[in-house]
Short mmCIF file of C-alpha atoms and ligand atoms in Angstrom, two decimals:
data_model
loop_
_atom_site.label_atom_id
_atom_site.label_comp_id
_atom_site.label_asym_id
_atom_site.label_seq_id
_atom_site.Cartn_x
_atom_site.Cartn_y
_atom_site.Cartn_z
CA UNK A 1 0.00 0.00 0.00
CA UNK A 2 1.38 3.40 -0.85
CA UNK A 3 0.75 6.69 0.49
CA UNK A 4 1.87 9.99 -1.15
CA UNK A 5 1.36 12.61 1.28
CA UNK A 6 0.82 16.26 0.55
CA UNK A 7 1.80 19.08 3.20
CA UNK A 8 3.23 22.10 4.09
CA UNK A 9 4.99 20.58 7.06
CA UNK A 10 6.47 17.26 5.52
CA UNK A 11 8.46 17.46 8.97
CA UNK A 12 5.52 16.78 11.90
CA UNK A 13 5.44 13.47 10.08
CA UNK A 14 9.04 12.14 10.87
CA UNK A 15 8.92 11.38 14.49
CA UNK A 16 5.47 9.38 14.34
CA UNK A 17 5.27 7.53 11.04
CA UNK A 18 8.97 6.25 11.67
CA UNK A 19 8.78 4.61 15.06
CA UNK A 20 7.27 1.07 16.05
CA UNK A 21 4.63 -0.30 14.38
CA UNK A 22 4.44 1.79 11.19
CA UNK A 23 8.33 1.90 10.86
CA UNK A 24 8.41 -2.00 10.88
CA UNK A 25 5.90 -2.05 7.95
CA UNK A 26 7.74 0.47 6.10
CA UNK A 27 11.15 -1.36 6.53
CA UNK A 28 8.93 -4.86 5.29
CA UNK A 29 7.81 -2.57 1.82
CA UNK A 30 4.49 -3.46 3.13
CA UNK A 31 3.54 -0.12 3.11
CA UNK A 32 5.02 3.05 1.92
CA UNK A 33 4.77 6.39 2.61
CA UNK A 34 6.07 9.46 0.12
CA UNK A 35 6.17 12.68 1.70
CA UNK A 36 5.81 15.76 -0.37
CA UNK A 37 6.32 19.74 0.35
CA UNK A 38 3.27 21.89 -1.91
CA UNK A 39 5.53 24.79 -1.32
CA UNK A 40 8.05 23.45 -3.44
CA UNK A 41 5.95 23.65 -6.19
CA UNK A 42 4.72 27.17 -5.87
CA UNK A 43 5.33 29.25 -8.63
CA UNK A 44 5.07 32.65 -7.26
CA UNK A 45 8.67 34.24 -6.05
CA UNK A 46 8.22 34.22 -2.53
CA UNK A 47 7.21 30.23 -2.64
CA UNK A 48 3.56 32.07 -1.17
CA UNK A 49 0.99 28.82 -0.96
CA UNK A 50 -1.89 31.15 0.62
CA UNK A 51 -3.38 34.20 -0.10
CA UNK A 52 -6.62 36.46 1.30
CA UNK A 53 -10.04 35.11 0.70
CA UNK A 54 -12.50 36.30 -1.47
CA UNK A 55 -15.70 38.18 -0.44
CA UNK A 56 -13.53 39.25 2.64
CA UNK A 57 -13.15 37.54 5.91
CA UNK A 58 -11.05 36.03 8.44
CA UNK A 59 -7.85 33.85 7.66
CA UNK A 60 -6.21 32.78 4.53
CA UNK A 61 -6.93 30.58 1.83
CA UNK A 62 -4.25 28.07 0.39
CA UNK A 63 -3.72 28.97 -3.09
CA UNK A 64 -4.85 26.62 -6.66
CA UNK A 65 -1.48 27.12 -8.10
CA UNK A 66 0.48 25.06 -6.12
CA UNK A 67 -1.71 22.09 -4.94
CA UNK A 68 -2.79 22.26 -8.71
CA UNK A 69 0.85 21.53 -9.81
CA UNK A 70 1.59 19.45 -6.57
CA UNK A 71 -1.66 16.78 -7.31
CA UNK A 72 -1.24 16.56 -11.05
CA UNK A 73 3.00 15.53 -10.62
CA UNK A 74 2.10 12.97 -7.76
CA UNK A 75 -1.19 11.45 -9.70
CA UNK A 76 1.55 10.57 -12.40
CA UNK A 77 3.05 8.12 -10.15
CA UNK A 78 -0.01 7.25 -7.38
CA UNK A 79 -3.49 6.26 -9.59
CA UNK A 80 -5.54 6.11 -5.92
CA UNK A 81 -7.68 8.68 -4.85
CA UNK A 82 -7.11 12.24 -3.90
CA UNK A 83 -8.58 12.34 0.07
CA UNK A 84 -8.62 15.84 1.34
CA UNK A 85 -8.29 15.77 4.91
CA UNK A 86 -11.34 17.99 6.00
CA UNK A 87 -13.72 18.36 8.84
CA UNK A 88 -16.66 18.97 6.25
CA UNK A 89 -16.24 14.83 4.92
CA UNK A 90 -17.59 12.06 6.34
CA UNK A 91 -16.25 10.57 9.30
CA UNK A 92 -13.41 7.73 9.42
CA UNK A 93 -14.60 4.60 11.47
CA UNK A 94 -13.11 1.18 11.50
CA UNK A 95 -15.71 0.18 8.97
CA UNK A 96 -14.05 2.59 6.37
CA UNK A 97 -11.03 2.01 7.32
CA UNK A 98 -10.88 -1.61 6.44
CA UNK A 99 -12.72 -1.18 3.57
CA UNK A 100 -9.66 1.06 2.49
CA UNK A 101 -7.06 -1.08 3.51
CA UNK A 102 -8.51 -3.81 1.41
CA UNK A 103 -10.20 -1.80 -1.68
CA UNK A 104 -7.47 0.57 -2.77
CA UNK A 105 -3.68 -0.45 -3.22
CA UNK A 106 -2.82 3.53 -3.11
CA UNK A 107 -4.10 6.83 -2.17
CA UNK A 108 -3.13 10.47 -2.19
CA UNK A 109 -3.90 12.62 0.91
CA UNK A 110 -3.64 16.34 1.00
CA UNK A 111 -3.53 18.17 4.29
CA UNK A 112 -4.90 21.18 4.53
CA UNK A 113 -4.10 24.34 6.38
CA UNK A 114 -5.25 27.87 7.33
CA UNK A 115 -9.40 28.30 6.37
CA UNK A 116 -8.22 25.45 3.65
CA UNK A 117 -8.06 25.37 0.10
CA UNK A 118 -9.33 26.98 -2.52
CA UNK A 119 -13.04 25.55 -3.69
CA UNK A 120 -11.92 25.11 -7.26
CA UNK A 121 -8.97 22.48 -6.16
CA UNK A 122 -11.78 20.36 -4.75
CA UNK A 123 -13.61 20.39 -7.69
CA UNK A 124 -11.19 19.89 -10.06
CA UNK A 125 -8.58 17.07 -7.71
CA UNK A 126 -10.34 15.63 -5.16
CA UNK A 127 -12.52 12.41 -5.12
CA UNK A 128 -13.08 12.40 -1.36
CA UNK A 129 -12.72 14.09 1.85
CA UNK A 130 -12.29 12.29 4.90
CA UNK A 131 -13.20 13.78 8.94
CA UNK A 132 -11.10 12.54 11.85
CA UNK A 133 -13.80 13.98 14.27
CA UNK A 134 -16.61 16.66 14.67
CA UNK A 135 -14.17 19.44 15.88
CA UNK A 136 -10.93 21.30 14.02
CA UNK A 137 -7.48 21.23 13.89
CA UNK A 138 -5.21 23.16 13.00
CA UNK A 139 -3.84 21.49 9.57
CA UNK A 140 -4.58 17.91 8.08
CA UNK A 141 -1.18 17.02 9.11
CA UNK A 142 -3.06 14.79 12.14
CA UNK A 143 -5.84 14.06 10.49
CA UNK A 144 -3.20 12.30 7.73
CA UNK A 145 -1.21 10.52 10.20
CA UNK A 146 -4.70 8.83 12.26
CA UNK A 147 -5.65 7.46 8.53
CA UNK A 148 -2.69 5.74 7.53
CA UNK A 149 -2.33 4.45 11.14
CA UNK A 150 -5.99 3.20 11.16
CA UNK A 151 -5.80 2.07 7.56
CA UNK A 152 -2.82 0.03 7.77
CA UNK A 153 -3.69 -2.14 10.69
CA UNK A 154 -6.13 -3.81 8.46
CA UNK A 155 -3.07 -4.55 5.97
CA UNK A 156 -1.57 -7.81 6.17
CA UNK A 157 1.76 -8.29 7.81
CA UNK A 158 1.55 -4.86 9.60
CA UNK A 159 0.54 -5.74 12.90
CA UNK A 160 2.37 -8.89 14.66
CA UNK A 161 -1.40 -10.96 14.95
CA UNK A 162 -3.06 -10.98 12.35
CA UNK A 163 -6.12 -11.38 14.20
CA UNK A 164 -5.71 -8.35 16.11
CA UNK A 165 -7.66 -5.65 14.29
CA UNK A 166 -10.53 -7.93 13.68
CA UNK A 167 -10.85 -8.51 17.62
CA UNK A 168 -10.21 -4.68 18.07
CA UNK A 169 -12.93 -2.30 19.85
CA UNK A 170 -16.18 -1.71 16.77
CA UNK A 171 -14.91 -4.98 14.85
CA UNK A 172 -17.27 -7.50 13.70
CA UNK A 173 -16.16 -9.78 15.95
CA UNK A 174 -17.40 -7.90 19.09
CA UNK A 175 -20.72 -7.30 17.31
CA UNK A 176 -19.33 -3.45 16.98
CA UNK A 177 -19.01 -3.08 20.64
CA UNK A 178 -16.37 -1.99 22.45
CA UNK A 179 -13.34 -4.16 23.47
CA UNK A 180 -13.56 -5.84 27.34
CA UNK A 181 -11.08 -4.86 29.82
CA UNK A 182 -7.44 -6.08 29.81
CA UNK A 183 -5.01 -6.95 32.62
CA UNK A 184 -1.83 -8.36 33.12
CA UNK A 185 0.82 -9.34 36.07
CA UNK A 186 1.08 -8.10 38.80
CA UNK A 187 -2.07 -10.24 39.87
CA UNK A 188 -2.66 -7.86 42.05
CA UNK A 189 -1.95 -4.22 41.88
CA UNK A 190 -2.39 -1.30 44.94
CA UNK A 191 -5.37 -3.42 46.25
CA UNK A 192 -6.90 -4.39 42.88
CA UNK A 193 -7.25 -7.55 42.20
CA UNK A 194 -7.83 -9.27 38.68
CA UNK A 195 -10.99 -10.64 38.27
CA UNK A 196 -10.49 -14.67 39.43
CA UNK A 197 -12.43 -15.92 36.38
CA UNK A 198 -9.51 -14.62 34.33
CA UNK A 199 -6.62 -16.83 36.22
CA UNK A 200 -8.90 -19.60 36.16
CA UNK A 201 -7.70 -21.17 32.90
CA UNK A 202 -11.46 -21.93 32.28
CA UNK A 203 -11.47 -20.77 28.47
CA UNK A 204 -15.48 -20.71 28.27
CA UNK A 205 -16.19 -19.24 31.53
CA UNK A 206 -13.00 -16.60 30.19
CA UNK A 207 -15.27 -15.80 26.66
CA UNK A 208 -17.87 -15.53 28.95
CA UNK A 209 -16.95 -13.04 31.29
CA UNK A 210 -15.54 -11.04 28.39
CA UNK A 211 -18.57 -11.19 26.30
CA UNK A 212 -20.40 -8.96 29.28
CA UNK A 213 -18.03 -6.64 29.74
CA UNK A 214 -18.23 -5.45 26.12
CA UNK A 215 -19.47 -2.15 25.73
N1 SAM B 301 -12.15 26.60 7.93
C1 SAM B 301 -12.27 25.18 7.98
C2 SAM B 301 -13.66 24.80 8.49
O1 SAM B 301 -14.20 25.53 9.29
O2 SAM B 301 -14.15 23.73 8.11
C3 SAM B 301 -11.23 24.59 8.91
C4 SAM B 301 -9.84 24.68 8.39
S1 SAM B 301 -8.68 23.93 9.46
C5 SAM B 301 -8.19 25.27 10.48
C6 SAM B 301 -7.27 23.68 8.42
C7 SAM B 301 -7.15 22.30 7.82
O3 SAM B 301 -7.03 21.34 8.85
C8 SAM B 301 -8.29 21.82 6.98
O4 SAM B 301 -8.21 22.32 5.67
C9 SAM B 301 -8.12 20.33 7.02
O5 SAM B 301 -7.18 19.88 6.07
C10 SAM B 301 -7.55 20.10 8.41
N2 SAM B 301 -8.53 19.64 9.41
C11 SAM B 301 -8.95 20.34 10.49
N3 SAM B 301 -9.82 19.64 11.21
C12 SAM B 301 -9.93 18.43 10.62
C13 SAM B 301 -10.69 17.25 10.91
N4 SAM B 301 -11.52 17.20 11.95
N5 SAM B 301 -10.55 16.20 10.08
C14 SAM B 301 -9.74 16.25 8.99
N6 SAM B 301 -9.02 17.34 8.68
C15 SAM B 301 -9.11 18.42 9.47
#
């Protein structure tokens, strides 16, 4: 699975996307990620990407120009979809997120910044735009990062199990519910003791005890 990525801060990705889990997968080319700066492909002298908006108002507006030329050189190379990070698109859940992982073998993701980009990019570029939440950030530098994380746990090979993400919290596998409680050693931790049922060994009465305390 590839993912070209394009930002105006190609350096908030470094630290997160190349550390444990998603720097193993990278390392196995089982997925890869292509990072790529719209300023450098701003034609105007001062590398501006933004400008005022039209009709007045607060903030700017990232300029056509550059995410124009920025799209069009990465769609040469990447035939997935354009995703514009945005809080106006539908939500990601774990439903769409597996149905990327297995659908599409490549997509392109745009972050956004400042009041966003200009309308006629959207038109023209993008074939979806995809919410992390109901609230707003600051750029769709996040936003990026939590869908190639949640995408790519539904790729084979990226997570140790293989089973994992389909016994994850909202899977089909809990019915959609949420995942039960976990514990480990120390049996017994500042007075808390894990529930007996649990060190039992008793595998049914185990499923069983889980199975209520989904959520
Ligand atoms: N003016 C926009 C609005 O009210 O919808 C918000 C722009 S926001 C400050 C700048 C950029 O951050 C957006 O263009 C988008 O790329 C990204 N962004 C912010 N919140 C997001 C969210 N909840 N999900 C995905 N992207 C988001």
């Amino acid at each position: 699975m590839k993912f070209d990525i394009l930002t105006l801060f190609p350096e908030m990705f470094n630290s997160y996307l190349n550390e444990s889990i998603l720097k193993r997968a990278q390392k196995n080319k089982i997925i890869k990620i292509k990072l790529h700066n719209i300023r450098d492909f701003s034609k105007d002298k001062h590398k501006k990407t933004d400008d005022t908006p039209y009709g007045g108002g607060a903030g700017m507006v990232m300029t056509p120009q550059p995410l124009y030329d920025a799209i069009k050189y990465v769609k040469r190379t990447n035939k997935g979809p354009v995703i514009y990070m945005s809080p106006k698109g539908p939500k990601l859940t774990h439903t769409r997120a597996k149905r990327y992982a297995t659908g599409t073998k490549s997509f392109i993701l745009l972050c956004g910044r400042y009041e966003g980009i200009d309308e006629r990019i959207r038109e023209l570029l993008i074939d979806e735009e995809i919410s992390i939440g109901d609230y707003v950030l600051t750029g769709g530098e996040l936003p990026a990062m939590v869908f190639i994380d949640a995408v790519s746990r539904f790729i084979p090979g990226v997570l140790h199990d293989k089973d994992s993400a389909e016994e994850d919290s909202f899977s089909r596998k809990l019915g959609g519910k949420k995942e039960y409680p976990h514990y480990t050693k120390p049996a017994e931790f500042k007075g808390l003791k894990v529930p007996a049922v649990l060190t039992s060994g008793n595998h049914k009465e185990i499923e069983k005890w889980r199975k209520k305390h989904l959520k």
